[in-house]
Coordinates of C-alpha atoms in Angstrom, one line a residue:
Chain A
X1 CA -59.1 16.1 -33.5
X2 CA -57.0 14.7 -36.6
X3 CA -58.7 11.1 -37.7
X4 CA -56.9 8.6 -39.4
X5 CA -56.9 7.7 -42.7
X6 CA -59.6 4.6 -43.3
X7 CA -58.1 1.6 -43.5
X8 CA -59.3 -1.6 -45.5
X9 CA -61.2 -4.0 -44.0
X10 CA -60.0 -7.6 -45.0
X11 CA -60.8 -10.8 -44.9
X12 CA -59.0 -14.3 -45.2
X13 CA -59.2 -16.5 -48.6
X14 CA -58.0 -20.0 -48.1
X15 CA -55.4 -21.3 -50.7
X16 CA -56.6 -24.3 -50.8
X17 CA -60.7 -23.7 -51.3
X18 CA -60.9 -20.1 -52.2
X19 CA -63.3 -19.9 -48.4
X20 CA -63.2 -15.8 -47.4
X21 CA -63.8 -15.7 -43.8
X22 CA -64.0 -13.1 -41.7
X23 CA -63.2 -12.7 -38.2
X24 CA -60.2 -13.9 -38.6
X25 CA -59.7 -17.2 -37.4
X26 CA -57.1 -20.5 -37.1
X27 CA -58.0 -22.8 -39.5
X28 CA -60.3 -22.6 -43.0
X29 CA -64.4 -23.1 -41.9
X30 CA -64.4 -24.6 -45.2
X31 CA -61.4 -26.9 -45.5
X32 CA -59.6 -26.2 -42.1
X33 CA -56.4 -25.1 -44.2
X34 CA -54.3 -22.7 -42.4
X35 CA -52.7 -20.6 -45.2
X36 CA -54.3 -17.3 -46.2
X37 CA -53.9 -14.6 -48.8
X38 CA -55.9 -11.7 -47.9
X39 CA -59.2 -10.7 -49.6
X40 CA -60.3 -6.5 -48.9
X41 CA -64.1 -6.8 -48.2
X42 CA -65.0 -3.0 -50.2
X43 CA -68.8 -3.1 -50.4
X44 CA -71.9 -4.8 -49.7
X45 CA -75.7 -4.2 -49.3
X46 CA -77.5 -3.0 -46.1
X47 CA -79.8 -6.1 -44.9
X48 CA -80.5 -5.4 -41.8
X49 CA -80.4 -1.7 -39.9
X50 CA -81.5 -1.2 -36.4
X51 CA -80.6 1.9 -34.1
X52 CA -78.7 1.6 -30.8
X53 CA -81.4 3.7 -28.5
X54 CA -80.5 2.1 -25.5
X55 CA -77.0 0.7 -25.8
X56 CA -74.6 -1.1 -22.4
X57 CA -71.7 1.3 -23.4
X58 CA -74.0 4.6 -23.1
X59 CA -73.4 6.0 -26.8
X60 CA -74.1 9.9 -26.3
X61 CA -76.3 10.0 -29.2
X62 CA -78.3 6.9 -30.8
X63 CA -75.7 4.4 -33.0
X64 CA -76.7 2.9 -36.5
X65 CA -75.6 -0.6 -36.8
X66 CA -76.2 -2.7 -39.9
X67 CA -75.8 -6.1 -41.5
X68 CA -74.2 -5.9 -44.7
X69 CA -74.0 -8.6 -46.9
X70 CA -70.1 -7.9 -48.3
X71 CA -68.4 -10.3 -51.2
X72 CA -67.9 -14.0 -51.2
X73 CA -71.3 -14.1 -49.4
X74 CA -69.7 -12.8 -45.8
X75 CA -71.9 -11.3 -44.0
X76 CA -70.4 -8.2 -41.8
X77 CA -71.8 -6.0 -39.1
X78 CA -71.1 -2.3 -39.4
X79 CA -71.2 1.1 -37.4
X80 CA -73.5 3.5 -40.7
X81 CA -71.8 7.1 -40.5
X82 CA -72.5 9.3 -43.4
X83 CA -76.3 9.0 -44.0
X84 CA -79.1 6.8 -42.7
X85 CA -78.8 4.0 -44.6
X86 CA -82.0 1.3 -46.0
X87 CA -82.4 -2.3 -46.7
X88 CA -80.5 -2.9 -49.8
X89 CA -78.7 0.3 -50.2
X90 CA -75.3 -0.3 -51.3
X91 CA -72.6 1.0 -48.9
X92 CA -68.9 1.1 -49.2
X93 CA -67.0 -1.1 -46.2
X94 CA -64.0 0.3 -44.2
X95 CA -62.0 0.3 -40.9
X96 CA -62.2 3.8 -39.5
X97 CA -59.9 4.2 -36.6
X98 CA -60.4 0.3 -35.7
X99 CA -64.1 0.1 -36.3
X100 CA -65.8 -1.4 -39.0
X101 CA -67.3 1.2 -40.8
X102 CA -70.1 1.0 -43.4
X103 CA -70.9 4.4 -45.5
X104 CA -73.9 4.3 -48.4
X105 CA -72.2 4.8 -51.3
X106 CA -74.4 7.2 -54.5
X107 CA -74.3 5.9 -57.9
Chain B
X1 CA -68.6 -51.8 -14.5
X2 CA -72.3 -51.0 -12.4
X3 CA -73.7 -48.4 -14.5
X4 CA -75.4 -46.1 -11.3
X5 CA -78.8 -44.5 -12.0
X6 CA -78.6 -40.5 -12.0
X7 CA -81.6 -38.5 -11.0
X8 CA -82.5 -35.1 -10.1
X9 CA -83.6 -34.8 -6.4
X10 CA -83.9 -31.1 -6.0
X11 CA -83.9 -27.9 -7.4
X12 CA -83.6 -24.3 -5.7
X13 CA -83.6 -20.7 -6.9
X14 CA -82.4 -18.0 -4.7
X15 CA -84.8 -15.3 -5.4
X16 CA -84.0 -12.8 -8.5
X17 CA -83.4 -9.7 -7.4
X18 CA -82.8 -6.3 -9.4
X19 CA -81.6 -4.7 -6.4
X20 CA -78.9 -7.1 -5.1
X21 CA -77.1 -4.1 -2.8
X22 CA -73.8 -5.3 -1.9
X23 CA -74.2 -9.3 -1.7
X24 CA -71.7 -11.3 -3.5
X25 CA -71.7 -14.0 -6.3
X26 CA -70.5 -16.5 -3.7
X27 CA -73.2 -15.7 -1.6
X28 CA -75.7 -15.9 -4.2
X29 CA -74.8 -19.4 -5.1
X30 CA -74.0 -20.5 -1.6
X31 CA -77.8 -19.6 -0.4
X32 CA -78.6 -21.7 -3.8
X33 CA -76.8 -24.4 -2.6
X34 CA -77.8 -25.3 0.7
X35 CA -81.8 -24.0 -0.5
X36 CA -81.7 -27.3 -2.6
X37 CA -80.2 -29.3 -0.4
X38 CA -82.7 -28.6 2.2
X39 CA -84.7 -29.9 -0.1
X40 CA -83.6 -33.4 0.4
X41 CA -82.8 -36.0 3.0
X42 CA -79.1 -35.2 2.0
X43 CA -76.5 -33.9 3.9
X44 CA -73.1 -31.1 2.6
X45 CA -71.4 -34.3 3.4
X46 CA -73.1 -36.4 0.8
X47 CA -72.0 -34.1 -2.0
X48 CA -68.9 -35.3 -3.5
X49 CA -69.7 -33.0 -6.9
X50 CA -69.8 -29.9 -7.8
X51 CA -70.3 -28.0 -11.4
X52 CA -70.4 -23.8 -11.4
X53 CA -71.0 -21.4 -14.4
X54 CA -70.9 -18.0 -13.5
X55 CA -69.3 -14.6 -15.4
X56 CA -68.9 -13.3 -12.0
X57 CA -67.1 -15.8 -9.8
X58 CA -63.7 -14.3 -10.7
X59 CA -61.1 -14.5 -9.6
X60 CA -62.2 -17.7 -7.6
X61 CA -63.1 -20.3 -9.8
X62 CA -64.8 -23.8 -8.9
X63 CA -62.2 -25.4 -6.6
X64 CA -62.4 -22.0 -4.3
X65 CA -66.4 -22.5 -4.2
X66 CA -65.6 -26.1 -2.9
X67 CA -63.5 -24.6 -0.7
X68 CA -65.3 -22.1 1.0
X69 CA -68.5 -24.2 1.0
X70 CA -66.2 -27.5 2.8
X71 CA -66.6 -29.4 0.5
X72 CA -64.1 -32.1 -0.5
X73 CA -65.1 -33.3 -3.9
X74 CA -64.3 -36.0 -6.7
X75 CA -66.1 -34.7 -9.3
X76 CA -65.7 -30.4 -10.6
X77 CA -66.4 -28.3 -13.8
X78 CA -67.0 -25.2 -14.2
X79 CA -68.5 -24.4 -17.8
X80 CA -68.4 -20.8 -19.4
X81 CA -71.2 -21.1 -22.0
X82 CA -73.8 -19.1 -20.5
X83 CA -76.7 -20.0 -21.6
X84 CA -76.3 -23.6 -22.8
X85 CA -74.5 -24.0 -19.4
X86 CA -76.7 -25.3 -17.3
X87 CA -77.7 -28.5 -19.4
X88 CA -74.0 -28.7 -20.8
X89 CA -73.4 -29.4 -16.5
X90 CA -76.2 -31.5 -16.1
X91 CA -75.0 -33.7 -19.2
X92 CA -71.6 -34.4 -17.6
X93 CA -72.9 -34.7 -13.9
X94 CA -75.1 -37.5 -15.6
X95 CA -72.3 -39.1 -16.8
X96 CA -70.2 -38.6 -13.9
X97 CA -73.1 -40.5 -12.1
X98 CA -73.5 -42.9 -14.2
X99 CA -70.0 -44.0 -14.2
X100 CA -69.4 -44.3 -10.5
X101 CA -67.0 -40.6 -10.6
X102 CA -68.8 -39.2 -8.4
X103 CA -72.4 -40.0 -5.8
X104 CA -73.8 -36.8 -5.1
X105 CA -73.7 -33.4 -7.6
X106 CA -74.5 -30.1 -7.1
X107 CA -74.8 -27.7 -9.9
X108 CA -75.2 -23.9 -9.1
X109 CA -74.9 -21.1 -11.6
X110 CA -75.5 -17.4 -11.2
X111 CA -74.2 -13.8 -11.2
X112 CA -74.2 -10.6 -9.6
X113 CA -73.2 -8.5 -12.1
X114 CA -72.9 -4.7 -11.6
X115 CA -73.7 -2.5 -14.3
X116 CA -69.8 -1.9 -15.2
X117 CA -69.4 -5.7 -15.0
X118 CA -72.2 -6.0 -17.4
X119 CA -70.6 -3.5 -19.8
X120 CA -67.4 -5.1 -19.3
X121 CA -68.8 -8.6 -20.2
X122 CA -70.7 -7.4 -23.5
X123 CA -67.5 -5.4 -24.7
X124 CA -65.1 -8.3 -23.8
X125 CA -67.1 -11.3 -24.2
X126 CA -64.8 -12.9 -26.8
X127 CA -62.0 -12.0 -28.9
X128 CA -64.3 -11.6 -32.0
X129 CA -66.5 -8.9 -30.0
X130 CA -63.4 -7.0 -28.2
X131 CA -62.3 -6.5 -31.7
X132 CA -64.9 -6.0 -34.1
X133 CA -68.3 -5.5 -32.4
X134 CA -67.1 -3.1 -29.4
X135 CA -65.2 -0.7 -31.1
X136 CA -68.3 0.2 -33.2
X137 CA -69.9 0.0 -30.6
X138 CA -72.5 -2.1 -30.5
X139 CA -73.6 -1.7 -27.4
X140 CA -74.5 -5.2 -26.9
X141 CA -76.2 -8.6 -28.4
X142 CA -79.5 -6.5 -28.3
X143 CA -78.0 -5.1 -31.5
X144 CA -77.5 -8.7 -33.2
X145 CA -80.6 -10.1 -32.3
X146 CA -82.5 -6.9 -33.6
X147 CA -81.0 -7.7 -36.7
X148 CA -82.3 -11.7 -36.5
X149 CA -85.4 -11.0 -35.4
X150 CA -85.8 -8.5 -38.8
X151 CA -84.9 -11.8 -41.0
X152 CA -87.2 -13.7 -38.7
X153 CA -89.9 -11.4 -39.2
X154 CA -89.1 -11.5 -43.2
X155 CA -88.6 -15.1 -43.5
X156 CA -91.7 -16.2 -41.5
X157 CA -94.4 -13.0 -42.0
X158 CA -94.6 -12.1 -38.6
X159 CA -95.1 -9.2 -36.9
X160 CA -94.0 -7.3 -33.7
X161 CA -97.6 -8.7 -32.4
X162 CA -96.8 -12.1 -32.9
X163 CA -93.6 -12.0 -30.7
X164 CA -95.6 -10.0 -28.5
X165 CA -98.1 -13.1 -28.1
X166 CA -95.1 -14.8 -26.8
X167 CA -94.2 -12.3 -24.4
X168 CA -97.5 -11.8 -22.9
X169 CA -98.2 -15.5 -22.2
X170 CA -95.2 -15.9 -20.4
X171 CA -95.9 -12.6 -17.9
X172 CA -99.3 -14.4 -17.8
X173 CA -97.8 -17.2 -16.1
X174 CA -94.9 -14.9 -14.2
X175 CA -97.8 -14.0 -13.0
X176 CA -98.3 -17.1 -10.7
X177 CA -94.8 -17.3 -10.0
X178 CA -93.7 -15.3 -7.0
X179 CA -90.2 -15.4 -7.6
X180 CA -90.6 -13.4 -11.1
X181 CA -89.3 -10.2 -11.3
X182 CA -92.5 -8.5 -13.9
X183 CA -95.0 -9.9 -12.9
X184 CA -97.2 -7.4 -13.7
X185 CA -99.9 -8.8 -16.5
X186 CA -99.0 -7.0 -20.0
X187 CA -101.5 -5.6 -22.6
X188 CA -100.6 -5.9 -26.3
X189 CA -100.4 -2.3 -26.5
X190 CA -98.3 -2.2 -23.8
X191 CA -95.8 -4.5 -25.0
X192 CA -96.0 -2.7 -28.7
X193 CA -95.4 0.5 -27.2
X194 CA -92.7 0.4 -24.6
X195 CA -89.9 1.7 -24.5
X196 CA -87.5 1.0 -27.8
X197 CA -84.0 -1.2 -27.5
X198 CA -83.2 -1.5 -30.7
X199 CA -85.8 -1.8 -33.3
X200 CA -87.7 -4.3 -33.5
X201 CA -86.8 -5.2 -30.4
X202 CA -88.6 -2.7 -27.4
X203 CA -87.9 -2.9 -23.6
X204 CA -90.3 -6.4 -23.2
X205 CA -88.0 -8.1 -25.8
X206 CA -85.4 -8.0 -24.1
X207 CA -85.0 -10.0 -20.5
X208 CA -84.5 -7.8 -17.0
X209 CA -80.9 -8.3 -15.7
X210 CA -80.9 -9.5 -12.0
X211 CA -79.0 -10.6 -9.4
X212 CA -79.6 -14.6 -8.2
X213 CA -78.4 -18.1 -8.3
X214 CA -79.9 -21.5 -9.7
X215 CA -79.2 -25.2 -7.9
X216 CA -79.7 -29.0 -8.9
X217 CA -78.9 -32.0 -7.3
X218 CA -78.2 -35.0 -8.9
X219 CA -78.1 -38.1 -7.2
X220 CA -78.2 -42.1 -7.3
X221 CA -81.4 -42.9 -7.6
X222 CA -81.1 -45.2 -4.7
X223 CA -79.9 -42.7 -2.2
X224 CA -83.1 -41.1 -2.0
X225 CA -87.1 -42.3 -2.1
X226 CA -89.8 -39.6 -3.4
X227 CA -90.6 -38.6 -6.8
X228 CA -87.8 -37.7 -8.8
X229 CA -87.0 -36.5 -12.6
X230 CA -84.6 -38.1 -14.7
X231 CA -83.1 -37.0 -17.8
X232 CA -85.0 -39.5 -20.5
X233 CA -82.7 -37.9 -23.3
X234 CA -79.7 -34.9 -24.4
X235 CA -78.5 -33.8 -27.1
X236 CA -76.4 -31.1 -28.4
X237 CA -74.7 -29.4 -31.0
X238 CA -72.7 -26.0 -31.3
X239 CA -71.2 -24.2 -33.7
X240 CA -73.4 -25.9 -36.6
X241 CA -72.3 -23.3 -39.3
X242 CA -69.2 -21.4 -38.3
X243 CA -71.6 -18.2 -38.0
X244 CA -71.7 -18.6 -41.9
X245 CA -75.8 -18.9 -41.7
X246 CA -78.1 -16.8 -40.8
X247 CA -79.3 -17.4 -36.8
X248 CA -82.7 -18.3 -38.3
X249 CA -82.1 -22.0 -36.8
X250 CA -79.6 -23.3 -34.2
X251 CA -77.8 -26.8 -34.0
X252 CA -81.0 -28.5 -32.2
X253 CA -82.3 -28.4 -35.9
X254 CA -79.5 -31.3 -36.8
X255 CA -80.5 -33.1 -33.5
X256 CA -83.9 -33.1 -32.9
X257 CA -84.5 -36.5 -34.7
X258 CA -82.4 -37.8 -31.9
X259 CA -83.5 -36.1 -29.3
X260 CA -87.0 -37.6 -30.0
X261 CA -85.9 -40.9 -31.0
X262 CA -83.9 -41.3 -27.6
X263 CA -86.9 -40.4 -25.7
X264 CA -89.0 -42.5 -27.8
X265 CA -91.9 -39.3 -27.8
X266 CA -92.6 -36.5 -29.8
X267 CA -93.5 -32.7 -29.2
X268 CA -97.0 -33.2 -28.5
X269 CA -96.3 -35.3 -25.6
X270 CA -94.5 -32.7 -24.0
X271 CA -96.0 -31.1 -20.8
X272 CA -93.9 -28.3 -20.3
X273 CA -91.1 -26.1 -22.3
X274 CA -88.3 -24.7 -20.6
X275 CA -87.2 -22.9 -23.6
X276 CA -83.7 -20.3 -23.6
X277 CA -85.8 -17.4 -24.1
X278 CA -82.9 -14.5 -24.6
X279 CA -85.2 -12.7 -27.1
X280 CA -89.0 -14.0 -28.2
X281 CA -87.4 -14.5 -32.1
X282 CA -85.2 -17.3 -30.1
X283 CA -87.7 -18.7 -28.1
X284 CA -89.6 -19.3 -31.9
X285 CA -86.8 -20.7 -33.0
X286 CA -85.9 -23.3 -30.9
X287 CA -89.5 -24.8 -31.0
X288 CA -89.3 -24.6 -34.4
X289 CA -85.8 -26.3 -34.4
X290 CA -87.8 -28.9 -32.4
X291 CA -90.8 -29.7 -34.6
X292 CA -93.2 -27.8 -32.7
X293 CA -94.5 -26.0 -35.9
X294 CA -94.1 -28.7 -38.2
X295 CA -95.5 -26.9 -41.2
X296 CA -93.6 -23.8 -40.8
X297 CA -96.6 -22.0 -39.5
X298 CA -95.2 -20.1 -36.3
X299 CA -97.8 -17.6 -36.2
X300 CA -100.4 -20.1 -35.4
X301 CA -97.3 -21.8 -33.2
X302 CA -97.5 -18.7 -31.3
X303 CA -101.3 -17.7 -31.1
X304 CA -103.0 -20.8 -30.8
X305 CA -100.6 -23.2 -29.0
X306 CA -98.2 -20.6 -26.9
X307 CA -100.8 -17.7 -26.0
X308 CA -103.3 -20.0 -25.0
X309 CA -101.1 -21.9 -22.6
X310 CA -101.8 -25.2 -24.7
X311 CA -98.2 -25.3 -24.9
X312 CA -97.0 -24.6 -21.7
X313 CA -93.9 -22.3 -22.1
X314 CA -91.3 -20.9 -20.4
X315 CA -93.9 -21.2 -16.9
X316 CA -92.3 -19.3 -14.9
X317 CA -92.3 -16.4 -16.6
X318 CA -89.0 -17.7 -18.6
X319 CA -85.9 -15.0 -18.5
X320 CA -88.3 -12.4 -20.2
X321 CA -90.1 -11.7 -17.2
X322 CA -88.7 -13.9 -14.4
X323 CA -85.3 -12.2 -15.0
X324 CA -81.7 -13.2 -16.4
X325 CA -79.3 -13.7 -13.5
X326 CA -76.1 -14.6 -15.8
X327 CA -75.2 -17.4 -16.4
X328 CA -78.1 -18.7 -14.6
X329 CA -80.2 -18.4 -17.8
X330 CA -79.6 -21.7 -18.4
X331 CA -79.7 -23.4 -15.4
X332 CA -83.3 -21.4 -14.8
X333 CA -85.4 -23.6 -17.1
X334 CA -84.0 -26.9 -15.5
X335 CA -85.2 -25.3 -11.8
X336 CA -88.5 -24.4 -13.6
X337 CA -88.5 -27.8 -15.4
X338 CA -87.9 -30.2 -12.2
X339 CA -90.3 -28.1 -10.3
X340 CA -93.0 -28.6 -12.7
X341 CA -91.7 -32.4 -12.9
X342 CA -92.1 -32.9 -8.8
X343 CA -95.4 -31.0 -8.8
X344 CA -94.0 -28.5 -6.4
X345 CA -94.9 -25.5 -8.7
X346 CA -97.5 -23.8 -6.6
X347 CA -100.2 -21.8 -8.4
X348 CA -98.4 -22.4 -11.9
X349 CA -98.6 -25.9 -11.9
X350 CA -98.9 -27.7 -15.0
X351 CA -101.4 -30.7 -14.0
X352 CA -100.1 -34.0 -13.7
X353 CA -97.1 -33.2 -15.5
X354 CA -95.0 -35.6 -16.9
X355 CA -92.4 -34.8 -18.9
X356 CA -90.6 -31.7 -19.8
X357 CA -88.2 -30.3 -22.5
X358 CA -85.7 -28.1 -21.7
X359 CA -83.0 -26.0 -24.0
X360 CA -80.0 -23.8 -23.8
X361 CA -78.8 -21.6 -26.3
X362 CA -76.2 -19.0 -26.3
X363 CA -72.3 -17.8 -26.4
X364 CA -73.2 -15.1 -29.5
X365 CA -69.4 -15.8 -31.4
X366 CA -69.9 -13.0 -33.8
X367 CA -73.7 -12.9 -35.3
X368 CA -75.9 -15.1 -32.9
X369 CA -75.6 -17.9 -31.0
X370 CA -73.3 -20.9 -30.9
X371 CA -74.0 -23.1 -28.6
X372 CA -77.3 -25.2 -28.7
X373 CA -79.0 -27.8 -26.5
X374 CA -81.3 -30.0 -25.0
X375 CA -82.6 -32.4 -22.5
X376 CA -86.2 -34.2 -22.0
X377 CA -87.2 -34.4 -18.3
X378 CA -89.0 -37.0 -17.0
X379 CA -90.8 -37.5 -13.8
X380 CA -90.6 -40.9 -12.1
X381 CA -92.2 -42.6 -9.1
X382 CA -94.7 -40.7 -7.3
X383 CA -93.5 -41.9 -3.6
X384 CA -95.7 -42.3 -0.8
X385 CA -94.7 -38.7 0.7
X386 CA -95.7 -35.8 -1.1
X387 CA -93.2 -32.8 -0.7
X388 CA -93.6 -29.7 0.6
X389 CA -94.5 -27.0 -1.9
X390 CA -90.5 -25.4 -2.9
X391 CA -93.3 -21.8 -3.7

């Protein structure tokens, strides 16, 4: 099986307030402007971790998910592949074939 | 223009069920239906309102409930925010009322949802989750609320056991409801070592899915004699913070100075809570939102006012152990509410009770909840009949 590249993961910075939001949505939380540029959320810091034991979609083995507090205060939740991550470890932030993808990142 | 009276006559629950076999949504809520109204001196052919929220309904939607129920009707909504649903409805049927729209509404919500449907509902609730919370997967709002509970746990020192307080007064009174679906009392260590979700969360955290269907009838008050409830005051507000907070309070933090003032009482006066109990850390929250714990102190909230039953929560064994039927959630507490309210609550009645608050919470957008709200309860005229016990 071939995987595709990682992509960036981005958010939206209003024009008009300098707001990054993320989902994307219609109009600026902050100032309800509706012009963008886009802002690549890259890293953040693990805040909350919990493992998917029991999870509706049946994952065949148990799924870390996390809470990573990403730039312009945006707080993001993340599938953890790589290593098991803890509160406050500093992981790097990606799309990985559509799915937002946190990996700890070593000094 | 005559401003009508609104009261709530009845309330029915068609029993929860985690074994549904092959009945049907419509079914569900039809038996809910005609349970309340048997419940009354009304007839099918007094209602001229009906309000539905259900996940499972489709492809029908409220007009084909009318339909295939005979009913020809002035008043309809149908309302897809699940857990704040049910007192969204009651809200506009009490202005509906009010106004002269319509005489005589029923409200019904619930679901039978299948396991796929269940899966297909978490993956596809919004565009926000198809996109970004699925594909991870997520495997459902377990996963989000594990995460809020952690910051509630951090924010306000508490511990697994003090959710678990909450948890085991409310199977305490399941209990003494037959219509729960765990009734089973529950040891501390039983609730601290079942079965994992999602850490912190473990199997007791997290409410039993079931089949079933909730009903209210609101009326003029002068169509019927016999105690009824009334709603003394609402309030909502959704969407407080654009999911740019933290969960750790909903929108009935902005309102509850209104909600209090418009009732012209306070928390202690309060009989009974129907509180949206999705997950204990919620439950919490919205008392706290409320000004049950005015000094911040929810682990004394929790062991000295909810375990002991001085604060009478969630009575009838709230979601947690009475069951989630949908988009019942919501609807559940009023049931449980106006039941309490028309001291027709059986075994699990609150003495001479009085007055009631009731909340809805729900529709997770991306982190935790949106939608928040609220309604006070309050039981008027005794009558000269008692009613039959609805237990």
């Amino acid at each position: 099986m071939t995987t595709a590249q990682p992509e960036p993961l981005i958010g939206l910075r209003c024009v008009q307030c300098d707001n990054v939001h993320f989902p994307p949505r219609s109009a600026c939380p902050g100032c309800h402007e509706r012009q963008f540029t886009q802002q690549a959320l890259t890293s953040g810091t693990v805040e909350q971790t919990t493992t998917v034991l029991t999870g509706i979609t049946d994952p065949t083995a148990p799924v870390q998910i996390a809470s990573v507090l990403a730039e312009d205060g945006l707080v993001i939740c993340a599938r953890v592949r790589g290593a098991e991550p803890k509160i406050g470890d500093t992981v790097t932030l990606t799309l990985e074939s559509g799915s937002v993808t946190a990996r700890p990142a070593y000094p | 223009m005559t401003q009508h009276r609104p009261v709530i006559v009845a309330a029915a629950e068609e029993p929860y069920t985690r074994h549904p076999g092959g009945t049907s949504t419509t079914d569900l809520l039809t038996r809910a239906f005609f349970a309340a109204l048997e419940r009354t001196t009304l007839t099918a052919d007094d209602v001229d309102g009906i309000g539905v929220s259900s996940f499972s309904l489709r492809p029908d939607h409220v007009i084909d409930l009318a339909w295939r129920l005979g009913l020809p009707i002035r008043w309809l909504m149908e309302d897809p925010t699940g857990g704040a649903s049910g007192i969204n409805l009651l809200q506009h049927a009490i202005r509906a009322i009010e106004g002269g729209d319509a005489r005589t509404i029923v409200l019904l919500a619930g679901d039978h949802l299948t396991h796929h449907d269940f899966a297909q509902l978490v993956s596809n609730y919004n565009v926000a989750t198809r996109d970004w919370l699925a594909p991870l997967p997520h495997g459902g709002p377990n996963t989000l609320f594990a995460h809020l509970t952690q910051r509630h746990m951090q924010r306000y020192g508490l511990h697994r056991e003090d959710y678990g307080a909450l948890v085991i007064a409310q199977r305490a009174w399941a209990g003494a409801n037959p219509g729960a679906v765990y009734r089973t009392p529950l040891t501390i260590g039983d609730y601290l070592n079942a079965p994992p979700v999602a850490p912190p969360l473990g199997r007791y955290d997290c409410v039993p899915v079931v089949a079933g269907a909730d009903a209210l009838i609101i009326t003029r008050d002068n169509q019927v004699s016999g105690p009824t409830v009334r709603v003394r005051a609402s309030a909502a507000l959704h969407n407080p913070d654009n999911q740019e907070g933290d969960g750790l309070t909903t929108g009935l933090s902005a309102v509850a100075g209104e909600i209090w003032d418009q009732a012209g009482i306070e928390p202690a006066d309060i009989d009974m809570a129907a509180i949206y109990d999705d997950y204990p850390a919620m439950a919490c929250i919205q008392l706290a939102d409320l000004g049950f714990a005015p000094d911040g102190d929810l682990h004394r909230l929790l062991h000295t006012a909810v375990a002991t039953g001085r604060l009478p929560l969630n009575t009838s064994g709230g979601q947690l152990s009475a069951g989630q039927a949908g988009a019942a959630g919501g609807m559940h507490g009023l049931v449980e509410a106006t039941t309490q309210l028309r001291h027709t609550a059986g075994q699990r009645q609150v003495p001479n009770a009085r007055l009631a608050l009731v909340t809805g919470y729900g529709m997770v957008t991306y982190r935790y909840g949106s939608c928040s709200n609220a309604v006070i309860l309050e039981r008027h005229g005794p009558g000269t009949q008692q009613p039959r016990e609805d237990t």
